[in-house]
Coordinates of C-alpha atoms and ligand atoms in Angstrom, one line a residue:
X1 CA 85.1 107.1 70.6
X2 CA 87.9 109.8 69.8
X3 CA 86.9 112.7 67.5
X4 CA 90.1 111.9 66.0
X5 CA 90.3 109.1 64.2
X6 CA 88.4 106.2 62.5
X7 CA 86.3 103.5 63.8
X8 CA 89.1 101.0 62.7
X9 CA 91.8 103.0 64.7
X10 CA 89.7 102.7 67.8
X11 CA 89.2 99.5 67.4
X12 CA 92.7 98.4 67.2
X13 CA 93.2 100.8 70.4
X14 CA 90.2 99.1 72.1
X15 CA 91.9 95.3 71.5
X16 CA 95.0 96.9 72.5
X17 CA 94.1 98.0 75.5
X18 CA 96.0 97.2 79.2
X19 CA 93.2 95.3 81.9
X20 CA 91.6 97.5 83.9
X21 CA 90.7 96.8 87.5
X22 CA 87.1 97.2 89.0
X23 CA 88.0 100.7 90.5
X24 CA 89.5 101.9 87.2
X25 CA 86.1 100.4 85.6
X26 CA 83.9 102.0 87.9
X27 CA 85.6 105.3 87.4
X28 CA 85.2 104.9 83.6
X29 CA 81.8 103.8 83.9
X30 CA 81.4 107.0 86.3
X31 CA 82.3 109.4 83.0
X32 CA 80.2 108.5 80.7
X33 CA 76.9 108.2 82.5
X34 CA 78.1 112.2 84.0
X35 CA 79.5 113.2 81.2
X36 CA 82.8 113.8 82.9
X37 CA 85.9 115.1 81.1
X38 CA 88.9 112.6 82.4
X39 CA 91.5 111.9 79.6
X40 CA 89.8 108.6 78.9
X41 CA 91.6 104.8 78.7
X42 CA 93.9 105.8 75.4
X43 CA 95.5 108.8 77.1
X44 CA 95.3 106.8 80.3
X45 CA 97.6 103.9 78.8
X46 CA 100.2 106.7 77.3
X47 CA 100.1 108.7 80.9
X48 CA 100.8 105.0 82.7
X49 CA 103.5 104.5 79.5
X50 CA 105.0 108.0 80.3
X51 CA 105.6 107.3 84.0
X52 CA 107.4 103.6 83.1
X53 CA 109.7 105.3 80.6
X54 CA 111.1 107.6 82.4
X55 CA 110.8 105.4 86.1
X56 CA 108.5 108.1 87.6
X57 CA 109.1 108.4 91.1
X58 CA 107.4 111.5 91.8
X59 CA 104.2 112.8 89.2
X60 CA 102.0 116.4 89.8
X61 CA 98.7 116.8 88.1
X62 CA 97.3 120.2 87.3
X63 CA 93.3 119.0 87.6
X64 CA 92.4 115.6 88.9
X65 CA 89.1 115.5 88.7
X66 CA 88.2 112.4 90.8
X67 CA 91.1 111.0 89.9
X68 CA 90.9 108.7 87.0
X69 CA 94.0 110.0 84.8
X70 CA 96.2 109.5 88.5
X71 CA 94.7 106.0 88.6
X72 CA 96.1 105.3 85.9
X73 CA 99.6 106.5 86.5
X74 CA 99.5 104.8 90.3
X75 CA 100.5 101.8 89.4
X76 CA 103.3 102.5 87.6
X77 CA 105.2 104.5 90.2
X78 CA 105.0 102.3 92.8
X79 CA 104.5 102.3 96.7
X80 CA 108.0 104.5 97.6
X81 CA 106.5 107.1 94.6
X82 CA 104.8 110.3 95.0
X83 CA 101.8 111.9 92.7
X84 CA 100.1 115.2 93.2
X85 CA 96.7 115.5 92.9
X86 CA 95.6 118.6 92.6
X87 CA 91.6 119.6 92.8
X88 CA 89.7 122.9 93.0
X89 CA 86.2 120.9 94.1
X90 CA 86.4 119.2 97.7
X91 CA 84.0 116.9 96.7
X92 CA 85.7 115.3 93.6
X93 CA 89.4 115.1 95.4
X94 CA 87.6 113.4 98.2
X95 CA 86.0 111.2 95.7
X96 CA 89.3 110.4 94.2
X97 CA 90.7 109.9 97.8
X98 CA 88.3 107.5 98.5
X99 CA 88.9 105.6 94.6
X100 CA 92.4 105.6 95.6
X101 CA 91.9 103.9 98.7
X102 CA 89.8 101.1 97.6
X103 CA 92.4 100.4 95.3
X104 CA 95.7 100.0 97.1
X105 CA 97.1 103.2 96.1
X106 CA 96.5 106.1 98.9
X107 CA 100.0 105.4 100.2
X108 CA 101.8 107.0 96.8
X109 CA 99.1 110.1 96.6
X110 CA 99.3 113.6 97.9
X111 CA 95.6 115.1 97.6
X112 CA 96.1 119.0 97.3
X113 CA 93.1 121.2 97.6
X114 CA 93.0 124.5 95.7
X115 CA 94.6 126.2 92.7
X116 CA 97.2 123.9 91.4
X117 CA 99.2 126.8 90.3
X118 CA 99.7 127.6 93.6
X119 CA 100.6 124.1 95.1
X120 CA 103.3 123.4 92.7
X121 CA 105.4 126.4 93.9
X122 CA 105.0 124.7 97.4
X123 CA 107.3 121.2 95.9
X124 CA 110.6 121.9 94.8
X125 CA 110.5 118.8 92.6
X126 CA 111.8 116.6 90.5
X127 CA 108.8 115.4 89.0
X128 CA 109.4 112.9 86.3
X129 CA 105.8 113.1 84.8
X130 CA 103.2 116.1 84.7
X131 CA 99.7 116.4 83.5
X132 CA 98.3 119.7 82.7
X133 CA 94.5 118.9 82.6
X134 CA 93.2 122.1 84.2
X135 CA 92.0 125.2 82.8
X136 CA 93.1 125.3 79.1
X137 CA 93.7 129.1 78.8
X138 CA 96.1 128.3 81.7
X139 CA 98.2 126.3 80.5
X140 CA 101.2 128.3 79.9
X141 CA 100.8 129.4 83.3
X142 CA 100.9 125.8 84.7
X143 CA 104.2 125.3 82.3
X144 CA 106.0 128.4 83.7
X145 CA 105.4 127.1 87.5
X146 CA 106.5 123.9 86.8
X147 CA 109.0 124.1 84.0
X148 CA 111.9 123.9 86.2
X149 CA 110.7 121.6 88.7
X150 CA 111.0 118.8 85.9
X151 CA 113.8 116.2 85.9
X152 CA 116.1 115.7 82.9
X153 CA 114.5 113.1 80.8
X154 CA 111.0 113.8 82.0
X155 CA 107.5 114.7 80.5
X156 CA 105.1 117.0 80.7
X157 CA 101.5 116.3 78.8
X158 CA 99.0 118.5 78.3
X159 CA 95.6 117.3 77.5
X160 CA 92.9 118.5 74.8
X161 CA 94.8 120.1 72.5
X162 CA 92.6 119.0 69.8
X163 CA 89.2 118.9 70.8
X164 CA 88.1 120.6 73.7
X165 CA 84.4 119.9 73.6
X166 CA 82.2 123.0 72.9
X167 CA 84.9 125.6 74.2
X168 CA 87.0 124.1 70.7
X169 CA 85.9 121.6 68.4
X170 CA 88.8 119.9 65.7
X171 CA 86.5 121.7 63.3
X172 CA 86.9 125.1 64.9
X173 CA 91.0 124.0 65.0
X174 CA 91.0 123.6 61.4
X175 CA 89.3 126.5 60.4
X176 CA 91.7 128.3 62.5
X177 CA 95.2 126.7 61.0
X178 CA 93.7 127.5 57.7
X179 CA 93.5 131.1 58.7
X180 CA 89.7 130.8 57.9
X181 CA 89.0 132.3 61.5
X182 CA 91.2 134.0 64.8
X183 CA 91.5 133.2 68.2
X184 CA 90.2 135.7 70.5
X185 CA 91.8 136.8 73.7
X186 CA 91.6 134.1 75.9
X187 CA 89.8 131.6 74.6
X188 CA 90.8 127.8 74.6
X189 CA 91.9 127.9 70.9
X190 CA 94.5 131.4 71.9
X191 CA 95.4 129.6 75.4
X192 CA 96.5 125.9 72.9
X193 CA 97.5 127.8 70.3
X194 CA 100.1 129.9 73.0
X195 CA 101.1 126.9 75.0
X196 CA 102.0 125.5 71.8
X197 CA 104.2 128.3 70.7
X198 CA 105.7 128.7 74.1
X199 CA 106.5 125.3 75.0
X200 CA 108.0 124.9 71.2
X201 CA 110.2 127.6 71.8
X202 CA 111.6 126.5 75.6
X203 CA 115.0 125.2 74.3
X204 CA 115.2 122.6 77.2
X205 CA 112.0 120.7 75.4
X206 CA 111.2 118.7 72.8
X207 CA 107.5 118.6 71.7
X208 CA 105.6 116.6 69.9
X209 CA 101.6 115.8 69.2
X210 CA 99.7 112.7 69.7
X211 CA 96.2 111.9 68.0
X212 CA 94.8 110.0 70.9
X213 CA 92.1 110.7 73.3
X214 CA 91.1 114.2 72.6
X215 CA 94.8 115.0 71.6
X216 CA 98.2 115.6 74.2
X217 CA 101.2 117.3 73.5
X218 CA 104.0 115.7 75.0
X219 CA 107.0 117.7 75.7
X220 CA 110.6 115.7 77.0
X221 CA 113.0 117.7 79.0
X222 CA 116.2 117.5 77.3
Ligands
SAM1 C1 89.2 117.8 82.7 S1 89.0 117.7 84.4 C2 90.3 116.7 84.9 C3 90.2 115.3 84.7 C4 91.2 114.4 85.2 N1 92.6 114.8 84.9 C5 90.9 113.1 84.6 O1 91.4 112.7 83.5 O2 90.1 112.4 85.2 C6 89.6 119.2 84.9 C7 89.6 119.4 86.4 O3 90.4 120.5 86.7 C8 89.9 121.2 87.8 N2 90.5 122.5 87.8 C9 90.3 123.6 87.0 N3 91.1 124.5 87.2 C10 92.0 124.1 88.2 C11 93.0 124.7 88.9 N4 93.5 125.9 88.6 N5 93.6 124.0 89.9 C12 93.2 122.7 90.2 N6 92.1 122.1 89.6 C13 91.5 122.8 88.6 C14 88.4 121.2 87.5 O4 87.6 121.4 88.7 C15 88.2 119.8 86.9 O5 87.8 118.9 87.9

């Protein structure tokens, strides 16, 4: 259930929600006995939306975990696409290798091992779609590197800009936008809080907030 809304609004999401197959399941499954951050089925659906829109050919993710926010996306790209996965643990971008072969999709994934502020300067681009879903106090960093490498009309998410488990809570948010507290130097709330500002300010996007999962900002090149 999202921090962020009501038990009504989840429901409605829940009955919403696009079919999932067995791999996708498994992965989901996977999460919530380990207690593993992925983005979760709501920011899933908008991620596999994003990548429809905008007829995603190519996709780079900053953080794949094993893979379960790509997953999503796979489908929708389709088998002459490309997405990026990028990992810093061997073991969970094998793990995601291996989801992606048992479900058709190895043939439209690039698994990158290492910082994935490093890969991206190794792709010229266009991506139509990126997911920033790696270090939070990174973020702008991830931005800059990627910023031009995004086509017209494309999207760049970033994920947990509301909640952000213990490192920052909504209520930690709040009392922060109502001045109550600061953000020290390099904390998740200052590395948010400065993505926001920055991305807000890059004239060739247009940003806006979405209250689903634990919160994306989705930014459109314009
Ligand atoms: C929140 S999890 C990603 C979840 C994934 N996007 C999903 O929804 O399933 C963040 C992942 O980013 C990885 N990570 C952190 N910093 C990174 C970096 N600079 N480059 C690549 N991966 C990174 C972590 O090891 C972790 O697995």
């Amino acid at each position: 259930m999202s921090l962020l809304h009501t038990d009504t609004v989840d429901r409605v999401l829940s009955m919403t929600a696009a079919e999932k197959d067995d791999v996708l399941a498994e992965m989901e499954t996977r999460a919530e006995r380990e207690g593993f951050p992925t983005v979760g089925p709501e920011v899933g659906e908008f991620l596999r939306l994003c990548a429809r829109l905008t007829g995603a050919d190519a996709v780079f993710e900053f953080g794949s975990g094993y893979g379960y926010s790509a997953y999503w996306v796979a489908p929708a790209v389709g088998s002459e696409g490309r997405i990026v996965l990028t990992e810093i643990d061997a073991e969970e971008l094998d793990e995601a290798e291996s989801y992606f072969e048992r479900g058709g999709y190895a043939d439209r994934a690039v698994f990158e091992r290492g910082d994935a502020i490093e890969i991206v300067d190794r792709y010229d681009g266009p991506f139509d779609l990126v997911l920033l879903d790696h270090e939070n106090d990174r973020y702008v960093e991830g931005f800059e590197a990627v910023r031009d490498k995004v086509s017209a009309g494309g999207v760049v998410v970033a994920e947990n800009v509301l909640n952000s488990g213990t490192s920052m809570t909504p209520g930690e948010l709040e009392a922060y936008l109502r001045g109550e507290i600061t953000a020290d130097e390099g904390s998740t709330l200052d590395g948010i809080e400065t993505y926001l500002s920055s991305v807000r300010a890059d004239p060739s996007f247009e940003t806006t907030v979405l209250p689903i999962g634990d919160g994306v900002f989705a930014s459109v090149r314009i």
